Amino acid sequence: MAMATFAATPALLSTPPLNPPAPPVRPHPPRASPRLRLRLRIPRRRPVTAPAAAHAASSLSSARGDPREAEAAVAELLRDHGASPEDAAAIAARAPGYAAMLADGVRELDELGLWASWSAGAGARAGAELGAVGFGRKVYFMGRSRRDGAVVPLVESLGVRLSSAKLIAPYVAAEGLPVLIRRAKFLKEMLFSSSGYETLIGRNAKRMMAHLSIPADEALQSTLSFFEKMEARHGGLSMLAHGDVSFPYLIESFPMLLRCSEENHLKPLIDFLKHIGIPKPRIPSVLLAFPPIMLSDVEKDIKRRIHAWEKAGIEQEYIGRMLLKYPWILSASVIENYKQALLFFNRRKSIIIGYDSVRKSGSCFQISSAFLGTAVKSWPHILGCSTTRMNSILVLFDDLGISKKMVVPVLTSSPQLLLRKANEFLQVVSFFEDMGFDKKAVGKIVCRSPEIFASDVENTLKKKIDFLIDFGISERHLPRIIKKYPELLLLDINRTLLPRMNYFLGKGLSKKDVCSMISRFSPLLGYSIEHVLKPKLDFLLQTMKKPLKAVVEYPSFMIPSGSGKLSYRWEATSRVFNIQKLHLLVSARALGQQQSPTLVLGIWRKVLTSGASPTDRSRNSALLVQWIGMRFSLRHRKQEEAKVASKEL
């Protein structure tokens, strides 16, 4: 036993054997690194509560709701509020923003499972049932929950932006949907039914904006805001008479139009405008140019302002015409400006602003207020012009040497000059100065043809000059041509100038001959072909048997005169002597400003007293006396015949 224990002990006490050597390290064959796969972890949905569990199965299909279902739901909503099926379908089709807004609300409640909270007022059971219905019904109930009476889709269907429609709806919803639908149709019919004046309406609106230089009241401010919205879109104010374009901006700027009763407000307004002389097709041009008229009461507002114009001396028949051209005459600020203008022209001395030389000279304009009444009848846009701008034009008149007694005739002939800005007027003055005219000559042109100074230099005046030069007229002759007939610059190239030039060219004259005639007698281009040029030329060629070149030598033969007078003068002179000079057939009255009576008598004397010998001169003098006696006898005989005829009548 001991021996066995002893034998086992040395084994336990002996040194343990060393670890066997590790096998040699061998290189591993290359292996491709494992790819990391990215997995999209979809967040786990929150547990669905019991009341919302019923709609979980249909939430996916609801989120992908058909827009046509939403449109049908809006149409049903409109029918419930009183719209006819046809109107409801048309409005829903033109209100996609409203349907999309309701559909987005439905999808949001579907995704969040908040139908129970949304319909908390009806209880959890109602919420569970609502979550289980289809997409279209949800859109319908979403629309029913809004307090706008289905007016928002109506306003949007008129073209108004959804954001603006939601702001407008609370102000007009009390009228009721059927009434608003009928009223919107009436407004569109009233404002956009007539055709043929679209261009005129837009042009007049632009002109009214351009010439307004007075402080604007609330009505004018809202109108200007409406015009600015129109100007910001393609087409600008030229689209003012196009309902599809301007009606949305009109409702957005004047939403209270939807509260104006057709029977009690709008129809009486139309009848009143007809009564003061505005034709029915032109009524839209008045209302669109000044929409606040439609918001004004006929008895309390419009008639009172028209009475103010009558009190100022404007007859009612002219008020209707002025209203067509300038509807802003019904604005309180325009009426006040007219009073200020009357005070301005009634003062003995005008206030000269900004011109030291004129201030030192102490010159002034004394103009009767009657002139202003006459001017505004023909050009009512003056009513929107401030007295400061008017005064600047009067100062420029004084600078050009225009006498005080000529100011009234000039402004009566062209009252639109008061609308010109000083720099615009000076551009025309510089145009004439560049041609070689001094200030005194420019002032004479203003007195003779003031309309020129209301024209555009680039688009009107320079085009006429370029046309004359291109035709062949020398530039050095232009000052003489314009000085003799400045109205030439107002004639239309295609309708007036070119046809008259072509008429002479067609008769066989060369372009050089026509240029010579124009250079020596420029009023030729203003005469009618049918009533003046053709009869005169036929008389010259057929009756007098003169060559065509005779009119080139003396183009003033074309001065208008009655055919009877011309035949009478020709018959009287041909009895006495063989007339060789066309001067003798042109009366001093017909020559007008072109040649004075003294010059005509001088021509007679030169022709009849010229001769190779004293005998010839004596004979010509006798012929002159004989001709004058014959002419007076013929005139006396005609006067006696006229007296006898009047007694017989």
XYZ file of C-alpha atoms in Angstrom:
649
model
C 0.000 0.000 0.000
C 2.835 2.325 0.956
C 4.845 1.202 -1.937
C 1.990 2.058 -4.273
C 1.601 5.524 -2.783
C 5.328 6.150 -2.967
C 5.436 4.984 -6.528
C 2.728 7.467 -7.415
C 4.306 10.432 -5.616
C 7.454 10.808 -7.763
C 5.219 11.030 -10.753
C 3.382 13.980 -9.224
C 6.635 15.662 -8.094
C 8.489 15.223 -11.371
C 8.871 18.189 -13.844
C 6.083 18.325 -16.327
C 7.066 17.709 -19.888
C 7.648 20.738 -22.163
C 4.869 21.810 -24.644
C 5.359 20.359 -28.071
C 6.673 22.822 -30.667
C 4.035 24.647 -32.668
C 3.761 23.667 -36.284
C 5.313 26.091 -38.724
C 3.112 29.012 -39.812
C 2.068 28.699 -43.390
C 0.688 31.636 -45.329
C -3.015 31.424 -45.948
C -4.258 31.741 -49.491
C -5.678 35.218 -50.246
C -9.431 35.545 -49.670
C -11.811 38.236 -50.810
C -12.968 40.512 -48.020
C -16.625 39.952 -47.177
C -19.066 42.607 -48.482
C -21.101 44.566 -46.004
C -24.745 44.523 -46.981
C -26.688 47.691 -46.153
C -30.201 47.006 -45.100
C -32.845 49.752 -44.980
C -34.473 49.548 -41.642
C -38.056 50.689 -41.862
C -39.151 52.185 -38.565
C -41.659 50.098 -36.820
C -45.128 51.592 -36.730
C -46.572 52.519 -33.448
C -49.179 50.139 -32.154
C -52.526 50.920 -33.639
C -55.128 51.712 -31.067
C -58.346 49.851 -31.022
C -60.592 52.618 -32.417
C -58.274 53.131 -35.438
C -57.754 49.448 -36.153
C -60.798 49.343 -38.384
C -59.312 51.666 -40.975
C -55.802 50.143 -41.021
C -56.695 47.775 -43.834
C -57.962 50.563 -46.058
C -55.315 53.174 -45.220
C -53.050 52.154 -48.095
C -55.761 52.491 -50.692
C -56.954 55.780 -49.165
C -53.470 57.274 -49.380
C -53.531 56.654 -53.106
C -56.951 58.260 -53.572
C -58.029 59.118 -57.122
C -58.229 62.903 -57.794
C -61.479 62.230 -59.621
C -62.945 60.928 -56.372
C -61.946 64.155 -54.660
C -63.508 66.225 -57.463
C -66.723 64.195 -57.232
C -66.773 64.720 -53.468
C -66.425 68.516 -53.950
C -69.264 68.461 -56.478
C -71.454 66.606 -53.972
C -70.539 69.154 -51.328
C -71.590 71.992 -53.659
C -74.901 70.291 -54.404
C -75.578 69.957 -50.692
C -75.155 73.745 -50.363
C -77.671 74.518 -53.101
C -75.750 74.421 -56.392
C -77.365 72.785 -59.408
C -75.741 69.556 -60.670
C -74.397 71.355 -63.752
C -72.948 74.254 -61.760
C -71.539 71.892 -59.131
C -69.708 69.799 -61.722
C -68.338 72.890 -63.507
C -67.162 74.545 -60.277
C -65.525 71.362 -58.963
C -63.649 70.913 -62.247
C -62.262 74.472 -61.989
C -61.301 74.215 -58.308
C -58.483 71.628 -58.253
C -56.652 73.417 -55.457
C -59.571 73.075 -53.066
C -59.997 69.346 -53.843
C -56.246 68.774 -53.417
C -56.309 70.582 -50.069
C -59.087 68.321 -48.768
C -57.359 65.209 -50.148
C -54.104 66.135 -48.408
C -55.973 66.460 -45.134
C -57.502 63.007 -45.596
C -54.128 61.410 -46.356
C -52.550 62.996 -43.311
C -55.249 61.638 -41.014
C -54.938 58.236 -42.666
C -51.187 58.084 -42.130
C -51.336 59.251 -38.527
C -54.463 57.337 -37.647
C -56.080 60.366 -36.085
C -59.603 60.041 -37.395
C -60.854 59.404 -33.864
C -59.250 62.600 -32.580
C -60.475 64.551 -35.618
C -64.053 63.394 -35.033
C -63.850 63.510 -31.230
C -67.041 65.444 -31.097
C -68.927 62.453 -32.560
C -67.383 59.799 -30.271
C -64.949 56.927 -30.829
C -67.477 54.814 -32.652
C -68.084 57.499 -35.231
C -64.334 57.876 -35.642
C -63.953 54.161 -36.246
C -66.738 54.171 -38.826
C -65.294 57.246 -40.600
C -61.880 55.623 -40.809
C -63.376 52.638 -42.591
C -65.165 54.539 -45.408
C -63.684 55.172 -48.845
C -61.442 58.024 -49.910
C -64.157 60.042 -51.651
C -66.425 60.002 -48.615
C -63.585 61.105 -46.403
C -62.948 64.075 -48.708
C -66.639 64.930 -48.567
C -66.717 64.836 -44.749
C -63.509 66.880 -44.650
C -65.221 69.545 -46.754
C -68.345 69.447 -44.595
C -66.233 70.156 -41.551
C -65.140 73.532 -42.980
C -67.274 76.547 -42.162
C -67.039 78.297 -45.565
C -70.349 77.079 -46.977
C -68.563 75.673 -50.063
C -67.774 79.258 -51.145
C -64.015 78.667 -51.379
C -64.283 76.308 -54.400
C -66.647 78.789 -56.071
C -64.205 81.681 -55.672
C -61.318 79.503 -56.862
C -63.347 78.463 -59.909
C -63.485 82.153 -60.890
C -59.704 82.048 -61.303
C -58.714 83.412 -57.900
C -55.774 81.793 -56.128
C -56.735 79.325 -53.392
C -54.956 81.351 -50.704
C -56.917 84.471 -51.691
C -60.153 82.504 -52.053
C -59.880 81.352 -48.437
C -59.518 84.981 -47.336
C -62.430 86.210 -49.445
C -64.899 83.466 -48.530
C -65.665 84.599 -44.939
C -66.721 88.070 -46.168
C -69.203 86.825 -48.753
C -70.331 83.427 -47.415
C -73.384 84.953 -45.727
C -74.935 85.571 -49.154
C -75.313 81.830 -49.739
C -73.806 79.681 -52.476
C -76.718 79.822 -54.998
C -76.851 83.633 -54.791
C -73.087 83.950 -55.260
C -73.110 81.631 -58.281
C -75.854 83.686 -59.934
C -74.108 86.965 -59.063
C -70.758 85.856 -60.471
C -72.456 84.955 -63.754
C -74.203 88.338 -63.845
C -70.963 90.239 -63.259
C -69.144 88.402 -66.040
C -72.048 88.984 -68.415
C -72.222 92.671 -67.504
C -68.496 93.370 -67.854
C -67.320 91.127 -70.667
C -70.253 90.448 -72.986
C -69.649 93.316 -75.435
C -66.851 93.063 -77.964
C -65.022 95.527 -80.176
C -63.672 97.837 -77.480
C -61.015 95.612 -75.911
C -58.079 97.578 -77.320
C -59.646 100.931 -76.463
C -60.310 99.923 -72.851
C -56.718 98.844 -72.252
C -55.262 101.891 -73.991
C -57.391 104.295 -71.967
C -56.415 102.601 -68.697
C -52.719 102.990 -69.546
C -53.211 106.654 -70.391
C -55.057 107.302 -67.148
C -52.229 105.753 -65.138
C -49.524 107.592 -67.069
C -51.003 111.075 -66.561
C -52.082 110.794 -62.933
C -50.020 113.192 -60.816
C -52.345 113.994 -57.918
C -52.732 112.317 -54.508
C -55.034 109.312 -54.847
C -57.936 108.613 -52.516
C -58.903 105.118 -51.362
C -60.961 104.370 -54.481
C -58.143 105.401 -56.803
C -55.587 103.508 -54.736
C -57.550 100.269 -55.036
C -57.970 100.845 -58.775
C -54.256 101.452 -59.235
C -53.510 98.290 -57.250
C -55.826 96.356 -59.563
C -54.098 97.835 -62.633
C -50.662 96.973 -61.244
C -51.706 93.342 -60.808
C -52.826 93.308 -64.421
C -49.586 94.923 -65.576
C -47.552 92.227 -63.813
C -48.953 89.454 -65.988
C -48.393 88.717 -69.672
C -50.299 91.158 -71.847
C -50.675 93.761 -69.108
C -53.573 96.204 -69.236
C -54.232 95.262 -72.846
C -56.014 92.207 -71.393
C -58.283 94.291 -69.153
C -61.377 93.574 -71.248
C -60.708 89.816 -71.446
C -62.748 88.168 -68.707
C -60.708 84.999 -68.335
C -57.662 87.133 -67.536
C -58.918 90.154 -65.618
C -61.968 88.822 -63.746
C -59.891 86.882 -61.152
C -57.838 90.011 -60.384
C -61.024 92.076 -60.240
C -62.606 89.777 -57.628
C -59.332 89.577 -55.704
C -59.049 93.388 -55.607
C -62.757 94.101 -55.062
C -64.243 91.024 -53.322
C -67.239 93.012 -52.108
C -68.561 92.980 -55.677
C -69.935 89.544 -54.811
C -72.161 91.194 -52.216
C -73.705 93.727 -54.620
C -77.309 92.810 -55.355
C -78.213 92.524 -59.014
C -81.738 93.883 -58.670
C -81.152 96.560 -56.042
C -77.671 97.773 -56.964
C -76.101 96.667 -60.258
C -79.096 96.970 -62.586
C -80.039 100.460 -61.302
C -76.417 101.487 -61.875
C -76.543 100.334 -65.503
C -79.839 102.153 -66.064
C -78.382 105.356 -64.634
C -75.301 105.197 -66.863
C -77.559 104.775 -69.884
C -79.601 107.759 -68.714
C -76.599 110.113 -68.695
C -75.690 109.166 -72.254
C -73.358 106.168 -72.084
C -74.218 103.524 -74.710
C -74.764 100.050 -73.312
C -71.807 98.480 -75.232
C -69.500 101.118 -73.699
C -70.618 100.635 -70.083
C -67.980 97.910 -69.430
C -65.222 100.341 -70.432
C -66.360 102.703 -67.664
C -66.776 100.044 -64.989
C -63.499 98.233 -65.709
C -61.524 101.478 -65.740
C -62.930 102.471 -62.332
C -64.424 99.421 -60.516
C -65.294 101.364 -57.318
C -68.231 102.785 -59.298
C -69.885 99.373 -58.942
C -69.543 99.611 -55.162
C -71.008 103.130 -54.996
C -74.630 103.911 -54.307
C -76.330 105.658 -57.224
C -78.400 108.054 -55.135
C -75.980 108.797 -52.312
C -72.633 108.803 -54.143
C -72.739 108.933 -57.941
C -75.533 111.485 -58.398
C -74.018 113.716 -55.734
C -70.658 113.788 -57.541
C -72.258 114.425 -60.915
C -74.161 117.313 -59.343
C -70.804 118.694 -58.173
C -69.618 118.753 -61.806
C -72.813 120.454 -62.937
C -72.315 123.032 -60.214
C -68.790 123.620 -61.538
C -70.229 124.493 -64.954
C -70.046 121.157 -66.814
C -73.327 120.300 -68.552
C -74.753 116.821 -68.008
C -74.456 115.936 -71.699
C -70.702 116.500 -71.466
C -70.427 114.574 -68.211
C -71.444 111.367 -69.986
C -68.791 111.927 -72.667
C -66.173 112.756 -70.067
C -67.079 109.629 -68.118
C -66.420 107.518 -71.211
C -62.949 108.992 -71.658
C -62.046 109.418 -67.999
C -64.213 107.450 -65.515
C -62.066 108.755 -62.677
C -64.087 111.996 -62.702
C -66.271 110.268 -60.091
C -63.297 110.088 -57.735
C -63.311 112.501 -54.820
C -59.627 113.350 -55.333
C -60.209 114.280 -58.998
C -63.096 116.588 -58.072
C -60.902 118.250 -55.454
C -58.074 118.678 -57.969
C -60.447 120.454 -60.371
C -61.221 122.982 -57.651
C -57.502 123.520 -57.113
C -56.975 123.984 -60.855
C -59.729 126.612 -60.961
C -57.999 128.514 -58.184
C -54.706 128.186 -60.039
C -56.046 129.702 -63.258
C -58.089 132.356 -61.468
C -55.053 133.842 -59.782
C -53.662 136.935 -61.392
C -50.100 135.662 -61.269
C -49.014 132.062 -61.665
C -46.378 130.760 -59.306
C -43.199 130.246 -61.269
C -41.283 127.302 -59.858
C -37.689 126.468 -60.576
C -36.965 128.928 -63.405
C -34.830 131.811 -62.158
C -34.841 133.745 -65.406
C -38.628 133.771 -65.580
C -38.923 134.613 -61.898
C -36.670 137.645 -62.366
C -38.614 138.858 -65.368
C -41.813 138.851 -63.320
C -43.897 137.576 -66.221
C -47.219 135.949 -65.526
C -50.141 134.269 -67.261
C -53.659 135.499 -66.717
C -56.004 132.780 -67.932
C -59.748 132.695 -67.506
C -61.175 129.711 -65.672
C -63.623 129.280 -68.557
C -60.724 127.871 -70.544
C -60.350 124.984 -68.088
C -64.003 124.026 -68.429
C -63.651 123.944 -72.213
C -60.410 121.996 -72.049
C -61.625 119.243 -69.728
C -64.657 118.602 -71.919
C -62.445 117.569 -74.817
C -59.525 116.158 -72.813
C -60.702 115.173 -69.297
C -57.374 113.500 -68.484
C -56.260 116.993 -67.446
C -58.307 116.459 -64.294
C -55.666 114.027 -63.040
C -52.836 116.490 -63.667
C -51.476 118.484 -60.760
C -51.218 122.261 -60.913
C -47.459 121.961 -60.514
C -47.163 120.113 -63.818
C -49.509 122.590 -65.513
C -47.413 125.486 -64.301
C -44.199 123.962 -65.672
C -45.694 123.973 -69.190
C -46.797 127.603 -68.855
C -43.260 128.523 -67.868
C -41.912 126.850 -71.004
C -44.405 128.808 -73.107
C -43.049 132.033 -71.672
C -39.497 130.903 -72.385
C -40.399 130.409 -76.072
C -41.798 133.928 -76.300
C -45.444 132.907 -76.629
C -47.560 135.927 -75.775
C -50.143 135.779 -73.024
C -53.019 136.285 -75.433
C -51.914 133.207 -77.414
C -51.757 130.857 -74.417
C -55.519 130.313 -74.288
C -55.916 129.539 -78.035
C -52.971 127.146 -77.871
C -54.258 125.270 -74.832
C -57.824 125.280 -76.126
C -56.622 123.730 -79.372
C -54.382 121.180 -77.619
C -55.260 120.902 -73.924
C -53.240 117.680 -73.756
C -50.115 119.865 -73.657
C -50.857 120.403 -69.967
C -50.283 116.673 -69.469
C -46.789 116.762 -70.910
C -43.825 116.557 -68.616
C -41.303 119.351 -68.956
C -38.599 117.040 -70.305
C -40.994 115.609 -72.928
C -41.887 119.096 -74.150
C -38.233 120.124 -74.246
C -37.408 117.086 -76.387
C -39.669 118.461 -79.126
C -38.124 121.916 -78.735
C -34.647 120.404 -79.122
C -35.847 118.523 -82.208
C -36.703 121.806 -83.942
C -33.573 123.557 -82.688
C -31.458 120.778 -84.200
C -33.152 121.511 -87.538
C -32.041 125.145 -87.329
C -35.039 126.887 -85.734
C -34.492 129.461 -82.996
C -36.748 129.765 -79.954
C -38.878 132.459 -81.539
C -39.552 130.284 -84.576
C -40.334 127.310 -82.337
C -42.806 129.482 -80.427
C -44.562 130.347 -83.694
C -44.839 126.656 -84.523
C -46.391 126.061 -81.095
C -48.991 128.742 -81.792
C -49.795 127.414 -85.254
C -49.734 123.660 -84.637
C -49.552 122.880 -80.898
C -50.488 119.219 -81.496
C -46.922 118.630 -82.689
C -45.609 119.227 -79.170
C -47.841 116.484 -77.819
C -46.242 113.984 -80.226
C -43.412 111.563 -79.608
C -40.103 112.620 -81.132
C -38.735 109.180 -81.973
C -41.913 107.410 -83.060
C -43.628 110.288 -84.874
C -41.573 113.351 -85.760
C -38.273 111.759 -86.752
C -40.053 109.100 -88.793
C -41.660 111.813 -90.964
C -38.327 113.553 -91.490
C -36.589 110.293 -92.381
C -39.376 109.477 -94.837
C -39.009 112.819 -96.625
C -35.230 112.432 -96.851
C -35.536 108.875 -98.160
C -37.974 110.089 -100.814
C -35.370 112.511 -102.117
C -36.013 115.854 -100.426
C -32.842 117.710 -99.531
C -32.109 118.225 -95.843
C -31.365 121.900 -96.425
C -34.937 122.381 -97.642
C -36.511 120.768 -94.577
C -36.594 123.925 -92.384
C -38.418 125.830 -95.147
C -40.852 122.946 -95.679
C -41.641 122.629 -91.977
C -41.854 126.381 -91.436
C -44.379 126.738 -94.253
C -46.468 123.714 -93.275
C -45.604 122.318 -89.806
C -48.800 120.228 -89.869
C -46.877 117.981 -92.246
C -45.326 116.317 -89.184
C -48.763 115.146 -88.061
C -49.773 113.489 -91.347
C -49.779 109.715 -91.572
C -47.114 108.344 -93.895
C -49.067 105.450 -95.388
C -52.499 107.083 -95.467
C -51.648 110.647 -96.470
C -48.082 111.417 -97.548
C -47.302 108.400 -99.702
C -50.644 108.341 -101.623
C -50.253 112.003 -102.639
C -46.685 111.486 -103.769
C -47.692 108.406 -105.737
C -50.563 110.353 -107.316
C -48.200 112.890 -108.865
C -45.764 110.165 -109.877
C -48.610 108.285 -111.523
C -49.517 111.371 -113.553
C -46.092 111.328 -115.154
C -44.043 113.627 -112.952
C -40.578 112.535 -111.938
C -39.520 112.142 -108.324
C -37.328 115.221 -108.774
C -40.363 117.260 -109.884
C -42.409 116.089 -106.905
C -39.577 116.964 -104.506
C -39.352 120.402 -106.117
C -43.087 120.965 -105.657
C -42.959 119.889 -102.008
C -39.913 122.045 -101.292
C -41.619 125.160 -102.664
C -45.183 124.461 -101.522
C -45.334 121.819 -98.775
C -49.103 122.220 -98.001
C -49.572 120.239 -101.198
C -49.185 117.036 -99.171
C -52.179 117.839 -97.006
C -54.773 118.258 -99.761
C -57.350 115.622 -100.610
C -56.705 113.736 -103.822
C -60.368 113.329 -104.782
C -61.627 116.772 -103.756
C -58.636 119.026 -104.501
C -55.692 117.588 -106.419
C -57.570 115.631 -109.079
C -60.122 118.385 -109.960
C -57.399 121.022 -110.062
C -55.095 118.971 -112.251
C -57.938 118.001 -114.590
C -58.898 121.655 -114.959
C -55.303 122.588 -115.707
C -54.826 119.894 -118.344
C -58.257 119.688 -119.966
C -59.835 123.131 -119.635
C -56.786 125.371 -119.695
C -54.854 123.050 -122.025
C -51.674 123.607 -120.030
C -48.783 121.138 -119.869
C -48.209 119.061 -116.756
C -44.971 120.924 -116.076
C -47.000 124.057 -115.340
C -47.964 122.700 -111.929
C -44.298 122.022 -111.204
C -43.496 125.669 -111.926
C -46.358 126.921 -109.787
C -47.472 124.231 -107.266
C -49.590 126.691 -105.242
C -52.116 126.448 -108.079
C -53.347 123.426 -106.117
C -54.656 125.600 -103.280
C -58.258 124.501 -102.609
C -60.983 126.673 -104.143
C -64.449 126.015 -105.445
C -64.627 124.685 -108.978
C -67.173 127.385 -109.805
C -64.854 130.172 -108.676
C -61.952 128.745 -110.641
C -64.059 128.451 -113.812
C -65.399 131.965 -113.278
C -61.920 133.470 -112.954
C -60.710 131.554 -115.987
C -63.693 132.653 -118.085
C -63.359 136.294 -117.038
C -59.651 136.526 -117.748
C -59.732 134.569 -120.994
C -62.211 137.074 -122.449
C -59.763 139.914 -121.987
C -56.395 138.388 -122.816
C -54.654 135.086 -123.294
C -53.564 134.337 -119.754
C -50.116 132.863 -119.424
C -49.580 132.950 -115.650
C -51.361 130.618 -113.226
C -50.940 133.234 -110.491
C -53.910 135.086 -111.906
C -56.259 132.184 -111.137
C -55.399 132.016 -107.456
C -57.331 134.462 -105.300
C -55.725 136.244 -102.375
C -58.213 134.617 -100.009
C -57.313 131.136 -101.271
C -53.631 131.876 -100.856
C -54.281 132.728 -97.204
C -51.015 132.796 -95.297
C -49.032 131.670 -98.305
C -49.211 134.964 -100.267
C -50.649 138.324 -99.265
C -53.122 140.325 -101.420
C -50.419 142.925 -102.000
C -48.180 140.245 -103.507
C -50.995 139.033 -105.761
C -51.646 142.563 -107.030
C -47.923 142.927 -107.606
C -47.967 139.799 -109.739
C -50.889 141.203 -111.734
C -49.069 144.488 -112.239
C -45.867 142.747 -113.312
C -47.635 140.548 -115.838
C -49.936 143.139 -117.366
C -47.575 146.114 -117.447
C -44.609 144.231 -118.873
C -43.994 144.750 -122.565
C -41.397 145.438 -125.175
C -42.662 148.925 -125.925
C -44.716 151.675 -124.292
C -47.566 150.725 -126.611
C -47.608 147.180 -125.226
C -47.572 148.415 -121.666
C -50.402 150.820 -122.410
C -52.433 148.044 -123.986
C -51.831 145.756 -121.002
C -52.887 148.487 -118.595
C -56.093 148.967 -120.522
C -56.704 145.250 -120.420
C -56.201 145.289 -116.673
C -58.774 148.052 -116.206
C -61.179 146.275 -118.533
C -60.735 142.970 -116.697
C -61.324 144.546 -113.285
C -64.451 146.281 -114.545
C -65.770 143.046 -116.016
C -65.110 141.164 -112.803
C -66.938 143.732 -110.679
C -69.856 143.800 -113.087
C -70.151 140.022 -112.989
C -70.007 140.038 -109.206
C -72.655 142.778 -109.040
C -74.885 140.819 -111.403
C -74.584 137.676 -109.268
C -75.456 139.643 -106.146
C -78.568 141.070 -107.799
C -79.616 137.612 -108.957
C -79.198 136.301 -105.423
C -81.388 139.112 -104.033
C -84.140 138.392 -106.551
C -84.016 134.681 -105.734
C -84.280 135.370 -102.003
C -87.327 137.640 -102.535
C -89.053 134.966 -104.586
C -88.521 132.463 -101.776
